[in-house]
Amino acid sequence: MEVLVLEIEDPGCFWVTMKGCGPYIVDEIEYKNLNAEMNQFYDKSYKDVDEVKPLMVEEGQICVVFSEELKCWCRAVIKSIMYCTDHYQTECFLVDYAKYIFVKSKDIRVALEAFMQIPYRAKKCRLYRTKPVTLRIDFCKDTAKIVPAKRWDSAATRYFQNLLKATTQMKAKLCAVEGNTFDVFLYVTIKDEKVCVNDDLVSKNFARFEEAKENTGNSADYQENQTSLNVESLPVKIVNTALAFRPVLFQEKVSTNLETGLGISSSFLEETYQRSSTDLNENTASIVKGIPGLPFKENTAVHTDRLQQFLNSDPLKTHIIEDDQQSFQNLSEERNFVFLSDKIEPSSVLETAPLFDHLKKELTRKKFLGPNFTESYCWPPVARGCDVVAISYQGNDPFLYIPPVLTFLQSGSCYKALPNRNGPIALILCPGWKKAQLVFELLKTYERCSRQLHPMLIILGQNKEEARSVKIRGCEVIVTTPYSLLRLFEHHSLLFCRLCHLVLDEIDVLFSDTTEQVFTVLDCYKKAIITEEWEYSPHQIIAVGTHWNKHIAHLIKEFMNDPYIVITAMEEASIYGNVQQVVRPCMNSERTAVLLKILDFTCSNLQKVLVFTNSVNEAEMVHKALKSNSIFSLKIHKESEFNFKYILEQWTNKYSSGTHVVLVLTDDCMQSLGITDATCVIHFSFPSPRIFGQRLHSMSDNFCNMIKNSSVDQEYTKARSVILLTENSACHALGILRYLQHAEAEIPPELHDLTAKMLETEEDKKFSRPLCAYLKTFGICKNRTVCPDRHQINLQIDVPQNIPDKIIQTPGCVTILPLHIVNATNYFGRIVDKQKDQYTILAEEINEYFKKPSNTISVKNVEKLAFYGLCEKTLFHRVQVVEISPKEDENLFFNVKIKYIDEGRTSQVPSHQLLHLPAKFQCLPPQAVEFVVCRVKPIDNEIEWNPKVTHYIHHKIKGKLHEAKIVHTLGNTAWVDPMVRVTRLSDLKMSVNEYNVRSEILSTGLGTDNPEHITQLQKLCGHMKVLDHAKNLEPLSIKEDTAGPENASNPQNMSIQESSTENCNSSKITFGNHPCDGVAQTKEAEDSTLHQRKCFYPEIKWFQNEDTVTVTVKTASVADCKCEFSKEKVVFSACSGDKLYLADMELHQYILAEKSTCVIKDKETIIVLAKEKKGAWCKLLKNENPHVSFDFEHWEDFEDKSPFPVGTKKLYCTAAVTEELVDSSEDSGTESDEKNILACWGLFFQETLGCLYLKTGRTTVLIRLH
């Protein structure tokens, strides 16, 4: 935000006023109005001054005083009181101008509450994490050191003041709020150059950066191996303050800072890519072995806020057993490790990095301090044009390849031999549209300092015209996804004719989700570079990711040319190195006996075995057990009498073949020993994922290079890892199970059982959480184990809420008004009653009430979950406070998070804008309902909708009335299928369907069919206990129409609803009194044995002729099929697998029960009903049902015999159309002389019983006449 400095004390205390918009910003016009009102009040309103004088004054008191300098009344805080001869003199701080003035006590006025509603204009700030330093001189040792100081010295303050005076523009980035002080990063523009004041003070030796407390390491060993940040140890003559005082690591996690309520990333500099790095050990050996003890810390800071949010959004790194998930990533922080296929000289300093000069300058300008550990090994081979495979904890960071690839692309002479055609030189394949968009934005950012590459982001749907219309003329870099690339390749066959660089971003995700598509792309690329013209042109494949995948081996062997393999994740290196993983289940008391059995084997080779324990007592016990069984063993732990040097001498001695050398140790000794040549690791104590990788590193010398030595037997391995699984291993079992699954190791059933119980426990912990958004939107959640939300039904939460009480049994049409569009298929809005909408009446009353100024009463004490009024532009809304930060309620002015209870959206507003809402306006329950459009999902296995689709649907449906059929409800969510925009043609007395929302999504080409959506939801609800099976036959529950002001519940009591078991099981609803709905009543089921069994309603289709109705029940492999006929109903029941299907069909007209038949087939059951009276039925059932639909295929077959059947009566239609909805009104009616059939312009019309069916080709549209 832009700021204006009012007063400066030092860099740790200065006052600014903020411009623009934000949670703490008020427009200057409001302050001017406030001053005018205060001047008018205190100058004229009170003739008797004593009425506005305070009874007493004290320090810290808020008051109003008159400033002689400003010539106006000002809000102030009393700082000090001094006694004079005849009066008290007070020192006051003007909170809107950041000035100190002295005022006599008799000139102080009481601050009225009306004048204290808006925040103070002057905001007290300090530079974030920027602390003062001073020079300490030791005359005895004749040295000088920069050390932390408690106060800012005058030189630093003077420099800070001069810097701010010389600026032409000043901006601040808010990082945290502590009390009434804002912590900021301050940016100034001087002579068109943007400078970060925090960094500038550090680089000039005026300050140091203070590392956040939560970012400090936990391990003492780790602390000793990091470059020290203790400034007392840094002599002045060698210190580089820009690096030394900068935090070594801004942690990647996002923290919520106090009153802002916003996620503040660890890197706070605007448009920066903060990385800190310490020098690598130049003499480090790195040929196919681990590198222990490097004084280097992997940096996980990111390029921009968007990139950090993207990297942090990985669901596999966030939730369940979070410590385990994060600990795998922390391994590199505790001990840097790299596994290399060939020697690489790392480039750890930006000045010596293999990048072109302009890019280095751009990175320096963006405060990029140097490559991190993984980048220092990846950049050199990538910049030389070599094939590279990089597996790292930061393998999803595009900066692993973007800078060196841009550098190589600058050498235009390398590409002169390429054919002079249109096509990209570099192609970047990303796993999804979101990552592709991120990579593209980074390319655009850093392309400015390079030659023109004209990068393109290509995300294509299934519309072939879109792919055909793409123009790639002049484009040298394409960023896309595998699916989009293959769609583009269908219409641009020369796409690979100039391709030199193929980048596979997040290779593990690409191979797990799009294996076939990726190998198709690789085959096309391989065929393209075989031609002779490629002899003198570069061809390079780069693959980066976070996990090793079995398909990477095939990629390296078949498509790469002697690639550099860089692995900085120890667990992944062990999978590459073919380490055998063995799990031995046993009781905790039997571990010693199992350990002895493991060691009781003979081998012709030397065996070096490490036995890891987690305590000193355990290590002593194991050592004694081994000695008593005549097994030569060593031991080491922190209390051991032997030193590390002795143990290493014993370990490294030359032993004869077949000898067993066993070392029993605790985990805290690993780093000091630095062992890398063990052949077997036995986990006597069950390891956490963090420790597990470190233990495996002890065998890194014996990792097999299965890529280069293809003759090695896949079953053979020199390294083995043995885990003892006991009943006490639950703590970290899940993390280890995931790793073993990833390594494709044999997993005993005991481990599966142990983790299954853990997962069930974890799921139970989420029981009060909201229902998973992915489950609601798509019917499935791909990452259940790490998803923070609930995946089972909670009977207290999932009862229908915010639903009108006018509900009947039959499913029918409702009119909905989408007001807040979350994504393409998820909206919040209201259900509108066209006859008498209660909310419309209420909204008019609320706006009429608040038009009177006397009724706009600001709330003094804001309470969580309470309801208030809020003015937005010219309209007033009902809102509920959903969140107040713990520290905000202590301040006078603060922001609160609110929810618009009648629209569904949330927002943050200043607390003083909330208005008292009378109880009469709280009687009507919250009207916001969440709607989900069924049976459609994003293409290409994406889990989020492309913004193109969301924007298109947002523009099309927001604020417009739609007709929808509700097929399922849980809690405040209603699933609709279909959802149609209906337009009335008043002149013609008819309504037409303008569009179907689901069809509109499909028409974009970015959505596809999701037939299992509702089925998955029904399975979810099937776990609930069923008391009345009849209620499960219909999609909606039954309630009496008892809505009214006298019995409407208070919305404040609706946050958590208690309900009876019967209501809990009614997970489905319908809305009555709608023009489309029929009137129905529920009948009790006759078969009482079904009450305790889960029942499902089968899918039913029907068609008719003049004499019979044919009903097709879609059930596969049925057993115990029963079909009972009566004059007015048919009851069908059958079992299929473990499901019971029941259809209790009350027919629209009578049938001849004795002539009706039922025939069971393989995948369906055919029921033929003989009509009592010949003629057409306009519908099958008396009450509409979403599971029953008309079979248009048979209707079409009948039409084909007579395309224009003028006057025929043998064409029979139905009102039960599931895909297209029709609206009707009270004045609907038909004239008998209009019943005819028209044939014109190739269209077919059939009008019968007030319904007009329009048909062209295979498209059918139904129009209800009025």
JSON list of N, CA and C in Angstrom, two decimals, residues 1176-1215:
[
{"chain": "A", "resi": 1176, "resn": "ALA", "atom": "N", "xyz": [-53.07, -42.17, -24.49]},
{"chain": "A", "resi": 1176, "resn": "ALA", "atom": "CA", "xyz": [-51.74, -41.71, -24.09]},
{"chain": "A", "resi": 1176, "resn": "ALA", "atom": "C", "xyz": [-51.72, -41.31, -22.62]},
{"chain": "A", "resi": 1177, "resn": "TRP", "atom": "N", "xyz": [-50.63, -41.69, -21.95]},
{"chain": "A", "resi": 1177, "resn": "TRP", "atom": "CA", "xyz": [-50.38, -41.21, -20.59]},
{"chain": "A", "resi": 1177, "resn": "TRP", "atom": "C", "xyz": [-49.41, -40.04, -20.68]},
{"chain": "A", "resi": 1178, "resn": "CYS", "atom": "N", "xyz": [-49.73, -38.96, -20.00]},
{"chain": "A", "resi": 1178, "resn": "CYS", "atom": "CA", "xyz": [-48.80, -37.82, -20.03]},
{"chain": "A", "resi": 1178, "resn": "CYS", "atom": "C", "xyz": [-47.63, -38.02, -19.07]},
{"chain": "A", "resi": 1179, "resn": "LYS", "atom": "N", "xyz": [-47.76, -38.97, -18.14]},
{"chain": "A", "resi": 1179, "resn": "LYS", "atom": "CA", "xyz": [-46.64, -39.31, -17.26]},
{"chain": "A", "resi": 1179, "resn": "LYS", "atom": "C", "xyz": [-46.89, -40.70, -16.69]},
{"chain": "A", "resi": 1180, "resn": "LEU", "atom": "N", "xyz": [-45.83, -41.31, -16.17]},
{"chain": "A", "resi": 1180, "resn": "LEU", "atom": "CA", "xyz": [-45.93, -42.68, -15.66]},
{"chain": "A", "resi": 1180, "resn": "LEU", "atom": "C", "xyz": [-46.49, -42.72, -14.25]},
{"chain": "A", "resi": 1181, "resn": "LEU", "atom": "N", "xyz": [-45.93, -41.88, -13.37]},
{"chain": "A", "resi": 1181, "resn": "LEU", "atom": "CA", "xyz": [-46.30, -41.93, -11.97]},
{"chain": "A", "resi": 1181, "resn": "LEU", "atom": "C", "xyz": [-47.19, -40.76, -11.59]},
{"chain": "A", "resi": 1182, "resn": "LYS", "atom": "N", "xyz": [-47.94, -40.96, -10.56]},
{"chain": "A", "resi": 1182, "resn": "LYS", "atom": "CA", "xyz": [-48.79, -39.88, -10.07]},
{"chain": "A", "resi": 1182, "resn": "LYS", "atom": "C", "xyz": [-47.92, -38.75, -9.51]},
{"chain": "A", "resi": 1183, "resn": "ASN", "atom": "N", "xyz": [-46.84, -39.12, -8.86]},
{"chain": "A", "resi": 1183, "resn": "ASN", "atom": "CA", "xyz": [-45.90, -38.15, -8.31]},
{"chain": "A", "resi": 1183, "resn": "ASN", "atom": "C", "xyz": [-44.57, -38.25, -9.04]},
{"chain": "A", "resi": 1184, "resn": "GLU", "atom": "N", "xyz": [-44.00, -37.13, -9.42]},
{"chain": "A", "resi": 1184, "resn": "GLU", "atom": "CA", "xyz": [-42.75, -37.13, -10.19]},
{"chain": "A", "resi": 1184, "resn": "GLU", "atom": "C", "xyz": [-41.60, -37.67, -9.34]},
{"chain": "A", "resi": 1185, "resn": "ASN", "atom": "N", "xyz": [-40.66, -38.31, -10.02]},
{"chain": "A", "resi": 1185, "resn": "ASN", "atom": "CA", "xyz": [-39.52, -38.94, -9.35]},
{"chain": "A", "resi": 1185, "resn": "ASN", "atom": "C", "xyz": [-38.28, -38.75, -10.24]},
{"chain": "A", "resi": 1186, "resn": "PRO", "atom": "N", "xyz": [-37.16, -38.28, -9.67]},
{"chain": "A", "resi": 1186, "resn": "PRO", "atom": "CA", "xyz": [-35.98, -38.02, -10.50]},
{"chain": "A", "resi": 1186, "resn": "PRO", "atom": "C", "xyz": [-35.34, -39.28, -11.04]},
{"chain": "A", "resi": 1187, "resn": "HIS", "atom": "N", "xyz": [-35.66, -40.44, -10.45]},
{"chain": "A", "resi": 1187, "resn": "HIS", "atom": "CA", "xyz": [-35.08, -41.69, -10.93]},
{"chain": "A", "resi": 1187, "resn": "HIS", "atom": "C", "xyz": [-35.85, -42.25, -12.13]},
{"chain": "A", "resi": 1188, "resn": "VAL", "atom": "N", "xyz": [-36.97, -41.63, -12.46]},
{"chain": "A", "resi": 1188, "resn": "VAL", "atom": "CA", "xyz": [-37.82, -42.11, -13.55]},
{"chain": "A", "resi": 1188, "resn": "VAL", "atom": "C", "xyz": [-37.76, -41.11, -14.69]},
{"chain": "A", "resi": 1189, "resn": "SER", "atom": "N", "xyz": [-37.45, -41.58, -15.88]},
{"chain": "A", "resi": 1189, "resn": "SER", "atom": "CA", "xyz": [-37.37, -40.68, -17.03]},
{"chain": "A", "resi": 1189, "resn": "SER", "atom": "C", "xyz": [-37.94, -41.37, -18.27]},
{"chain": "A", "resi": 1190, "resn": "PHE", "atom": "N", "xyz": [-38.29, -40.55, -19.23]},
{"chain": "A", "resi": 1190, "resn": "PHE", "atom": "CA", "xyz": [-38.87, -41.08, -20.47]},
{"chain": "A", "resi": 1190, "resn": "PHE", "atom": "C", "xyz": [-37.76, -41.59, -21.38]},
{"chain": "A", "resi": 1191, "resn": "ASP", "atom": "N", "xyz": [-37.99, -42.70, -22.04]},
{"chain": "A", "resi": 1191, "resn": "ASP", "atom": "CA", "xyz": [-37.01, -43.32, -22.94]},
{"chain": "A", "resi": 1191, "resn": "ASP", "atom": "C", "xyz": [-37.18, -42.72, -24.33]},
{"chain": "A", "resi": 1192, "resn": "PHE", "atom": "N", "xyz": [-36.37, -41.70, -24.64]},
{"chain": "A", "resi": 1192, "resn": "PHE", "atom": "CA", "xyz": [-36.51, -41.01, -25.92]},
{"chain": "A", "resi": 1192, "resn": "PHE", "atom": "C", "xyz": [-36.04, -41.84, -27.11]},
{"chain": "A", "resi": 1193, "resn": "GLU", "atom": "N", "xyz": [-35.22, -42.85, -26.85]},
{"chain": "A", "resi": 1193, "resn": "GLU", "atom": "CA", "xyz": [-34.73, -43.67, -27.96]},
{"chain": "A", "resi": 1193, "resn": "GLU", "atom": "C", "xyz": [-35.90, -44.38, -28.66]},
{"chain": "A", "resi": 1194, "resn": "HIS", "atom": "N", "xyz": [-36.81, -44.92, -27.88]},
{"chain": "A", "resi": 1194, "resn": "HIS", "atom": "CA", "xyz": [-37.96, -45.60, -28.49]},
{"chain": "A", "resi": 1194, "resn": "HIS", "atom": "C", "xyz": [-38.88, -44.59, -29.15]},
{"chain": "A", "resi": 1195, "resn": "TRP", "atom": "N", "xyz": [-38.95, -43.39, -28.58]},
{"chain": "A", "resi": 1195, "resn": "TRP", "atom": "CA", "xyz": [-39.78, -42.35, -29.19]},
{"chain": "A", "resi": 1195, "resn": "TRP", "atom": "C", "xyz": [-39.20, -41.98, -30.55]},
{"chain": "A", "resi": 1196, "resn": "GLU", "atom": "N", "xyz": [-37.88, -41.87, -30.63]},
{"chain": "A", "resi": 1196, "resn": "GLU", "atom": "CA", "xyz": [-37.24, -41.51, -31.89]},
{"chain": "A", "resi": 1196, "resn": "GLU", "atom": "C", "xyz": [-37.44, -42.60, -32.94]},
{"chain": "A", "resi": 1197, "resn": "ASP", "atom": "N", "xyz": [-37.30, -43.85, -32.49]},
{"chain": "A", "resi": 1197, "resn": "ASP", "atom": "CA", "xyz": [-37.50, -44.95, -33.43]},
{"chain": "A", "resi": 1197, "resn": "ASP", "atom": "C", "xyz": [-38.90, -44.88, -34.03]},
{"chain": "A", "resi": 1198, "resn": "PHE", "atom": "N", "xyz": [-39.87, -44.55, -33.23]},
{"chain": "A", "resi": 1198, "resn": "PHE", "atom": "CA", "xyz": [-41.25, -44.47, -33.71]},
{"chain": "A", "resi": 1198, "resn": "PHE", "atom": "C", "xyz": [-41.40, -43.31, -34.68]},
{"chain": "A", "resi": 1199, "resn": "GLU", "atom": "N", "xyz": [-40.70, -42.20, -34.38]},
{"chain": "A", "resi": 1199, "resn": "GLU", "atom": "CA", "xyz": [-40.83, -41.04, -35.27]},
{"chain": "A", "resi": 1199, "resn": "GLU", "atom": "C", "xyz": [-40.23, -41.32, -36.63]},
{"chain": "A", "resi": 1200, "resn": "ASP", "atom": "N", "xyz": [-39.11, -42.06, -36.63]},
{"chain": "A", "resi": 1200, "resn": "ASP", "atom": "CA", "xyz": [-38.43, -42.28, -37.91]},
{"chain": "A", "resi": 1200, "resn": "ASP", "atom": "C", "xyz": [-39.32, -42.96, -38.95]},
{"chain": "A", "resi": 1201, "resn": "LYS", "atom": "N", "xyz": [-40.35, -43.69, -38.46]},
{"chain": "A", "resi": 1201, "resn": "LYS", "atom": "CA", "xyz": [-41.24, -44.35, -39.42]},
{"chain": "A", "resi": 1201, "resn": "LYS", "atom": "C", "xyz": [-42.10, -43.32, -40.13]},
{"chain": "A", "resi": 1202, "resn": "SER", "atom": "N", "xyz": [-42.38, -42.24, -39.47]},
{"chain": "A", "resi": 1202, "resn": "SER", "atom": "CA", "xyz": [-43.21, -41.21, -40.07]},
{"chain": "A", "resi": 1202, "resn": "SER", "atom": "C", "xyz": [-42.70, -39.85, -39.66]},
{"chain": "A", "resi": 1203, "resn": "PRO", "atom": "N", "xyz": [-41.80, -39.28, -40.43]},
{"chain": "A", "resi": 1203, "resn": "PRO", "atom": "CA", "xyz": [-41.15, -38.05, -40.00]},
{"chain": "A", "resi": 1203, "resn": "PRO", "atom": "C", "xyz": [-42.12, -36.89, -39.85]},
{"chain": "A", "resi": 1204, "resn": "PHE", "atom": "N", "xyz": [-43.19, -36.83, -40.62]},
{"chain": "A", "resi": 1204, "resn": "PHE", "atom": "CA", "xyz": [-44.15, -35.73, -40.51]},
{"chain": "A", "resi": 1204, "resn": "PHE", "atom": "C", "xyz": [-45.55, -36.29, -40.40]},
{"chain": "A", "resi": 1205, "resn": "PRO", "atom": "N", "xyz": [-45.91, -36.87, -39.26]},
{"chain": "A", "resi": 1205, "resn": "PRO", "atom": "CA", "xyz": [-47.19, -37.56, -39.13]},
{"chain": "A", "resi": 1205, "resn": "PRO", "atom": "C", "xyz": [-48.33, -36.59, -38.84]},
{"chain": "A", "resi": 1206, "resn": "VAL", "atom": "N", "xyz": [-48.82, -35.97, -39.86]},
{"chain": "A", "resi": 1206, "resn": "VAL", "atom": "CA", "xyz": [-49.90, -35.00, -39.67]},
{"chain": "A", "resi": 1206, "resn": "VAL", "atom": "C", "xyz": [-51.15, -35.72, -39.19]},
{"chain": "A", "resi": 1207, "resn": "GLY", "atom": "N", "xyz": [-51.68, -35.23, -38.06]},
{"chain": "A", "resi": 1207, "resn": "GLY", "atom": "CA", "xyz": [-52.93, -35.76, -37.54]},
{"chain": "A", "resi": 1207, "resn": "GLY", "atom": "C", "xyz": [-52.82, -37.07, -36.82]},
{"chain": "A", "resi": 1208, "resn": "THR", "atom": "N", "xyz": [-51.62, -37.63, -36.72]},
{"chain": "A", "resi": 1208, "resn": "THR", "atom": "CA", "xyz": [-51.52, -38.94, -36.08]},
{"chain": "A", "resi": 1208, "resn": "THR", "atom": "C", "xyz": [-51.79, -38.83, -34.60]},
{"chain": "A", "resi": 1209, "resn": "LYS", "atom": "N", "xyz": [-52.24, -39.92, -34.01]},
{"chain": "A", "resi": 1209, "resn": "LYS", "atom": "CA", "xyz": [-52.47, -39.98, -32.58]},
{"chain": "A", "resi": 1209, "resn": "LYS", "atom": "C", "xyz": [-51.60, -41.05, -31.92]},
{"chain": "A", "resi": 1210, "resn": "LYS", "atom": "N", "xyz": [-50.63, -41.57, -32.66]},
{"chain": "A", "resi": 1210, "resn": "LYS", "atom": "CA", "xyz": [-49.85, -42.69, -32.13]},
{"chain": "A", "resi": 1210, "resn": "LYS", "atom": "C", "xyz": [-48.50, -42.25, -31.56]},
{"chain": "A", "resi": 1211, "resn": "LEU", "atom": "N", "xyz": [-48.33, -40.96, -31.37]},
{"chain": "A", "resi": 1211, "resn": "LEU", "atom": "CA", "xyz": [-47.07, -40.48, -30.80]},
{"chain": "A", "resi": 1211, "resn": "LEU", "atom": "C", "xyz": [-47.34, -40.05, -29.37]},
{"chain": "A", "resi": 1212, "resn": "TYR", "atom": "N", "xyz": [-46.75, -40.71, -28.41]},
{"chain": "A", "resi": 1212, "resn": "TYR", "atom": "CA", "xyz": [-47.06, -40.46, -27.01]},
{"chain": "A", "resi": 1212, "resn": "TYR", "atom": "C", "xyz": [-45.83, -39.90, -26.30]},
{"chain": "A", "resi": 1213, "resn": "CYS", "atom": "N", "xyz": [-46.06, -38.87, -25.49]},
{"chain": "A", "resi": 1213, "resn": "CYS", "atom": "CA", "xyz": [-44.97, -38.12, -24.85]},
{"chain": "A", "resi": 1213, "resn": "CYS", "atom": "C", "xyz": [-45.14, -38.16, -23.35]},
{"chain": "A", "resi": 1214, "resn": "THR", "atom": "N", "xyz": [-44.17, -37.59, -22.67]},
{"chain": "A", "resi": 1214, "resn": "THR", "atom": "CA", "xyz": [-44.22, -37.56, -21.20]},
{"chain": "A", "resi": 1214, "resn": "THR", "atom": "C", "xyz": [-43.76, -36.23, -20.69]},
{"chain": "A", "resi": 1215, "resn": "ALA", "atom": "N", "xyz": [-44.28, -35.91, -19.51]},
{"chain": "A", "resi": 1215, "resn": "ALA", "atom": "CA", "xyz": [-43.85, -34.67, -18.87]},
{"chain": "A", "resi": 1215, "resn": "ALA", "atom": "C", "xyz": [-42.61, -34.88, -18.02]}
]
